[in-house]
Short mmCIF file of C-alpha atoms in Angstrom, two decimals:
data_model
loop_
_atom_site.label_atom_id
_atom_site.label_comp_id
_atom_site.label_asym_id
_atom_site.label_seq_id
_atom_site.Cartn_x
_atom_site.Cartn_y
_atom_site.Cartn_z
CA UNK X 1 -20.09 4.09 8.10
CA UNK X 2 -21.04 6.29 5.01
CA UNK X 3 -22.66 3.95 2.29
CA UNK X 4 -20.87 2.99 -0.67
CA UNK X 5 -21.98 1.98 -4.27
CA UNK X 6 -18.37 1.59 -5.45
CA UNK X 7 -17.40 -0.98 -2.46
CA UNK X 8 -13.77 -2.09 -3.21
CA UNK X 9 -11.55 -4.70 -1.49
CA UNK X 10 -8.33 -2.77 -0.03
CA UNK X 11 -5.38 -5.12 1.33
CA UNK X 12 -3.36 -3.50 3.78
CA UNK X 13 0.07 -4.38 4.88
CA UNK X 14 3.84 -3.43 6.00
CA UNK X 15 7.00 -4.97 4.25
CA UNK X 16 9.34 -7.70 6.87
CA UNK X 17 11.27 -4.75 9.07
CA UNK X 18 8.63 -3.09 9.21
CA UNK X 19 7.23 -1.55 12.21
CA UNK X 20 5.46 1.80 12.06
CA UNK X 21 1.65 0.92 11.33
CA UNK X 22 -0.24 4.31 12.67
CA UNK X 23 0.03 5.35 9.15
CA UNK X 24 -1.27 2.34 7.79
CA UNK X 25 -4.00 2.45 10.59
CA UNK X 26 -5.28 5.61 9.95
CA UNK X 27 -5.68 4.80 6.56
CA UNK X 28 -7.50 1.39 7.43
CA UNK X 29 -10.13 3.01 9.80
CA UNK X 30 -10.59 5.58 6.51
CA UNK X 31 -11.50 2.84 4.01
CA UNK X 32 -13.71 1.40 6.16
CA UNK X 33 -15.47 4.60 7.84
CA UNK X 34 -16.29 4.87 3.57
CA UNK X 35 -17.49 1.59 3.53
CA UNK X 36 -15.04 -0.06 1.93
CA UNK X 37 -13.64 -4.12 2.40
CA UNK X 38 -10.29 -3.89 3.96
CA UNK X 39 -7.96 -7.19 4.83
CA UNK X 40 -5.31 -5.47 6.98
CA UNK X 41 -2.41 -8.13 7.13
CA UNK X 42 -0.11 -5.65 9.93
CA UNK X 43 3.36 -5.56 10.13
CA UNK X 44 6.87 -7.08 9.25
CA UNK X 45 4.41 -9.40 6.17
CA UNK X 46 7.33 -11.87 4.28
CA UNK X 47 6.29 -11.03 0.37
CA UNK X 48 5.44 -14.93 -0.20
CA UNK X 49 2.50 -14.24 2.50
CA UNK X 50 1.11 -11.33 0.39
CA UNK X 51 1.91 -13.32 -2.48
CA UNK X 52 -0.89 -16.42 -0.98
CA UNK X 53 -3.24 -14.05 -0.02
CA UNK X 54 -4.02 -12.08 -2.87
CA UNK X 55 -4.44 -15.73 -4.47
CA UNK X 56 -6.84 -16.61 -1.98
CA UNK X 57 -8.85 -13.52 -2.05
CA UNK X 58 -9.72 -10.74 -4.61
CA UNK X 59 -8.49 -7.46 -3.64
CA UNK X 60 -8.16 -4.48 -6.21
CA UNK X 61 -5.93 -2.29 -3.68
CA UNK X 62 -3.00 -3.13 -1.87
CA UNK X 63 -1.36 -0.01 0.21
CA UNK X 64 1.85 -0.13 2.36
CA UNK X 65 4.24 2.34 4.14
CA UNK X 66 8.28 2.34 4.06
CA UNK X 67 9.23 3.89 6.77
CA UNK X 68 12.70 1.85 8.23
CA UNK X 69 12.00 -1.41 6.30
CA UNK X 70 14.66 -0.50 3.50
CA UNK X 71 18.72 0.06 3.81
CA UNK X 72 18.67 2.56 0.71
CA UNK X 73 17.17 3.98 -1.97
CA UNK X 74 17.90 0.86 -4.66
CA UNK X 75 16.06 -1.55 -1.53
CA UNK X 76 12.98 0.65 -2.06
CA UNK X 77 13.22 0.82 -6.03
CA UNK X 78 13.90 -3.27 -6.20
CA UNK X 79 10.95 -3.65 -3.42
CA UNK X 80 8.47 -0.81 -5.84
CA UNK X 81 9.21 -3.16 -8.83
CA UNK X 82 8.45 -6.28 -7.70
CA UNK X 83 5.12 -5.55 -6.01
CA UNK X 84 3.88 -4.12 -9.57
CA UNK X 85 4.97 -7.02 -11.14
CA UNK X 86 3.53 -9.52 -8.85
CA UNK X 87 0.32 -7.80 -8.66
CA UNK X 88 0.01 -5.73 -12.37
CA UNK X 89 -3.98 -6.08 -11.97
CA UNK X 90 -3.92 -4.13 -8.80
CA UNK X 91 -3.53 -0.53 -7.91
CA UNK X 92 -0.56 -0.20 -5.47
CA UNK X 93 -0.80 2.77 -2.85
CA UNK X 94 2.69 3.47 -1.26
CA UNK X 95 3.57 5.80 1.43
CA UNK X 96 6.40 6.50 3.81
CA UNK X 97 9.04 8.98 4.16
CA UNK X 98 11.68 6.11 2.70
CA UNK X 99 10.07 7.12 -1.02
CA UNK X 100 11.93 9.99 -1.12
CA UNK X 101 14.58 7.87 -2.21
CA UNK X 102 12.66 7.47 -5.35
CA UNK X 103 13.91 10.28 -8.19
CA UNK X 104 11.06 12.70 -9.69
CA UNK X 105 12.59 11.19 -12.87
CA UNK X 106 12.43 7.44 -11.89
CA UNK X 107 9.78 5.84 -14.25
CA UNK X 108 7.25 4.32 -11.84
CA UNK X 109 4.94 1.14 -12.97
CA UNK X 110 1.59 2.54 -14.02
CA UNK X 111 0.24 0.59 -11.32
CA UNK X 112 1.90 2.16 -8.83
CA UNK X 113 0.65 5.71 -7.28
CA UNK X 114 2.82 7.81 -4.36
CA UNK X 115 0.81 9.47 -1.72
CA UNK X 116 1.85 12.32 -0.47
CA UNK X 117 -0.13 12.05 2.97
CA UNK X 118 -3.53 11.01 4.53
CA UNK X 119 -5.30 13.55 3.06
CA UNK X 120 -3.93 13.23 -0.71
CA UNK X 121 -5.21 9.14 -0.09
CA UNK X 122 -8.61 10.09 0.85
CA UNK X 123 -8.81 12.55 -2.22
CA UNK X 124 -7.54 9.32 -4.65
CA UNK X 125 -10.14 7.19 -2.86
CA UNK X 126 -12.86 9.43 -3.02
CA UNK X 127 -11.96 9.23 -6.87
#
């Protein structure tokens, strides 16, 4: 792994329903190949789970994928709003072809950032 003076604690994770981790693993074997902490939690997590362990350990990132989890676009919206509030201290990565349901014009949390795709994470990271 590449050292790292800005070593940060990433928690990784998929909402309940949700199945498709390569994403999510690709972006896991990133963090850490940059020497980065990672807790990678793996699919179909119930929120309350999240919920215990970001009270049991300090994490500044927390990055999902909706991919099939979500019925429809006010699902996703719902889901976006009450990660940021749960977690306002942390910076929330989200991913997933299910955000396009999410408007240009919707007024995301300020905690919240949309990546595009792998490469667009890796350029925020390197940040």
């Amino acid at each position: 792994s590449e050292p790292n003076n800005e070593r940060k604690t990433y928690l990784l994770f998929l909402p309940e329903g949700e199945l498709h981790e390569i994403g999510l693993l690709f972006l896991h074997y990133m963090l850490r190949k940059r020497g980065h902490e990672t807790l990678y939690l793996g699919q179909t997590l119930p929120f309350e789970d999240l919920v215990k362990v970001c009270e049991l350990k300090t994490v500044e990132s927390i990055i999902t994928y909706f991919t099939n989890a979500f019925h429809d676009g006010k699902e996703v919206k719902e889901y976006i709003l009450k990660l940021s509030s749960s977690f306002p201290e942390k910076t929330i990565f989200l991913s997933g072809k299910q955000l396009t349901w999410v408007e240009k014009d919707d007024k995301l949390p300020k905690n919240i950032i949309i990546v595009s795709d792998p490469s667009h994470f890796v350029e925020l990271i390197a940040k």
